Tab-separated table of C-alpha atoms in Angstrom:
chain	number	residue	atom	x	y	z
A	1210	UNK	CA	-43.721	26.728	-24.924
A	1211	UNK	CA	-42.338	23.924	-22.775
A	1212	UNK	CA	-38.728	22.793	-22.765
A	1213	UNK	CA	-37.673	19.426	-21.405
A	1214	UNK	CA	-34.159	18.133	-20.990
A	1215	UNK	CA	-33.625	14.383	-21.071
A	1216	UNK	CA	-30.563	12.146	-20.972
A	1217	UNK	CA	-31.265	10.338	-24.234
A	1218	UNK	CA	-33.804	9.881	-27.017
A	1219	UNK	CA	-35.452	6.916	-25.294
A	1220	UNK	CA	-36.187	9.060	-22.226
A	1221	UNK	CA	-37.759	11.668	-24.541
A	1222	UNK	CA	-39.952	9.001	-26.141
A	1223	UNK	CA	-41.119	7.841	-22.710
A	1224	UNK	CA	-41.967	11.430	-21.764
A	1225	UNK	CA	-44.060	12.017	-24.891
A	1226	UNK	CA	-45.813	8.646	-24.546
A	1227	UNK	CA	-46.698	9.427	-20.924
A	1228	UNK	CA	-47.911	12.913	-21.867
A	1229	UNK	CA	-50.244	11.454	-24.516
A	1230	UNK	CA	-52.033	9.530	-21.770
A	1231	UNK	CA	-52.878	12.693	-19.822
A	1232	UNK	CA	-55.758	15.163	-20.276
A	1233	UNK	CA	-53.218	17.808	-21.316
A	1234	UNK	CA	-52.589	16.201	-24.718
A	1235	UNK	CA	-55.142	17.756	-27.054
A	1236	UNK	CA	-57.700	18.744	-24.418
A	1237	UNK	CA	-56.286	21.754	-22.584
A	1238	UNK	CA	-54.065	22.985	-25.385
A	1239	UNK	CA	-53.260	22.177	-28.987
A	1240	UNK	CA	-50.017	20.417	-29.857
A	1241	UNK	CA	-48.838	22.355	-32.895
A	1242	UNK	CA	-45.330	20.994	-33.342
A	1243	UNK	CA	-42.618	19.119	-31.507
A	1244	UNK	CA	-39.159	20.543	-32.065
A	1245	UNK	CA	-36.435	18.107	-31.097
A	1246	UNK	CA	-32.852	19.216	-30.844
A	1247	UNK	CA	-29.589	18.365	-29.177
A	1248	UNK	CA	-27.316	20.806	-27.415
A	1249	UNK	CA	-24.355	21.642	-29.670
A	1250	UNK	CA	-25.489	18.956	-32.122
A	1251	UNK	CA	-23.724	20.584	-35.092
A	1252	UNK	CA	-20.427	20.833	-33.229
A	1253	UNK	CA	-20.641	17.224	-32.021
A	1254	UNK	CA	-21.494	15.937	-35.508
A	1255	UNK	CA	-18.603	17.721	-37.216
A	1256	UNK	CA	-16.012	17.456	-34.420
A	1257	UNK	CA	-15.936	21.195	-33.716
A	1258	UNK	CA	-15.766	23.160	-30.502
A	1259	UNK	CA	-19.189	24.577	-29.558
A	1260	UNK	CA	-19.577	28.329	-30.052
A	1261	UNK	CA	-21.809	28.691	-27.017
A	1262	UNK	CA	-23.401	26.508	-24.398
A	1263	UNK	CA	-25.844	26.886	-21.556
A	1264	UNK	CA	-24.625	25.965	-18.118
A	1265	UNK	CA	-26.890	25.518	-15.161
């Protein structure tokens, strides 16, 4: 499992497009699924305080 953090959706799209052009995509491992999420997305959508967050 790999986890990437990007500033916006466009940056994520650029990352995936660049990865597709490498030998890693489909040759060295199988891409089973891409799970896209946003940190505290539910709280941001409904105007709530997040229950937990990850700080680095």
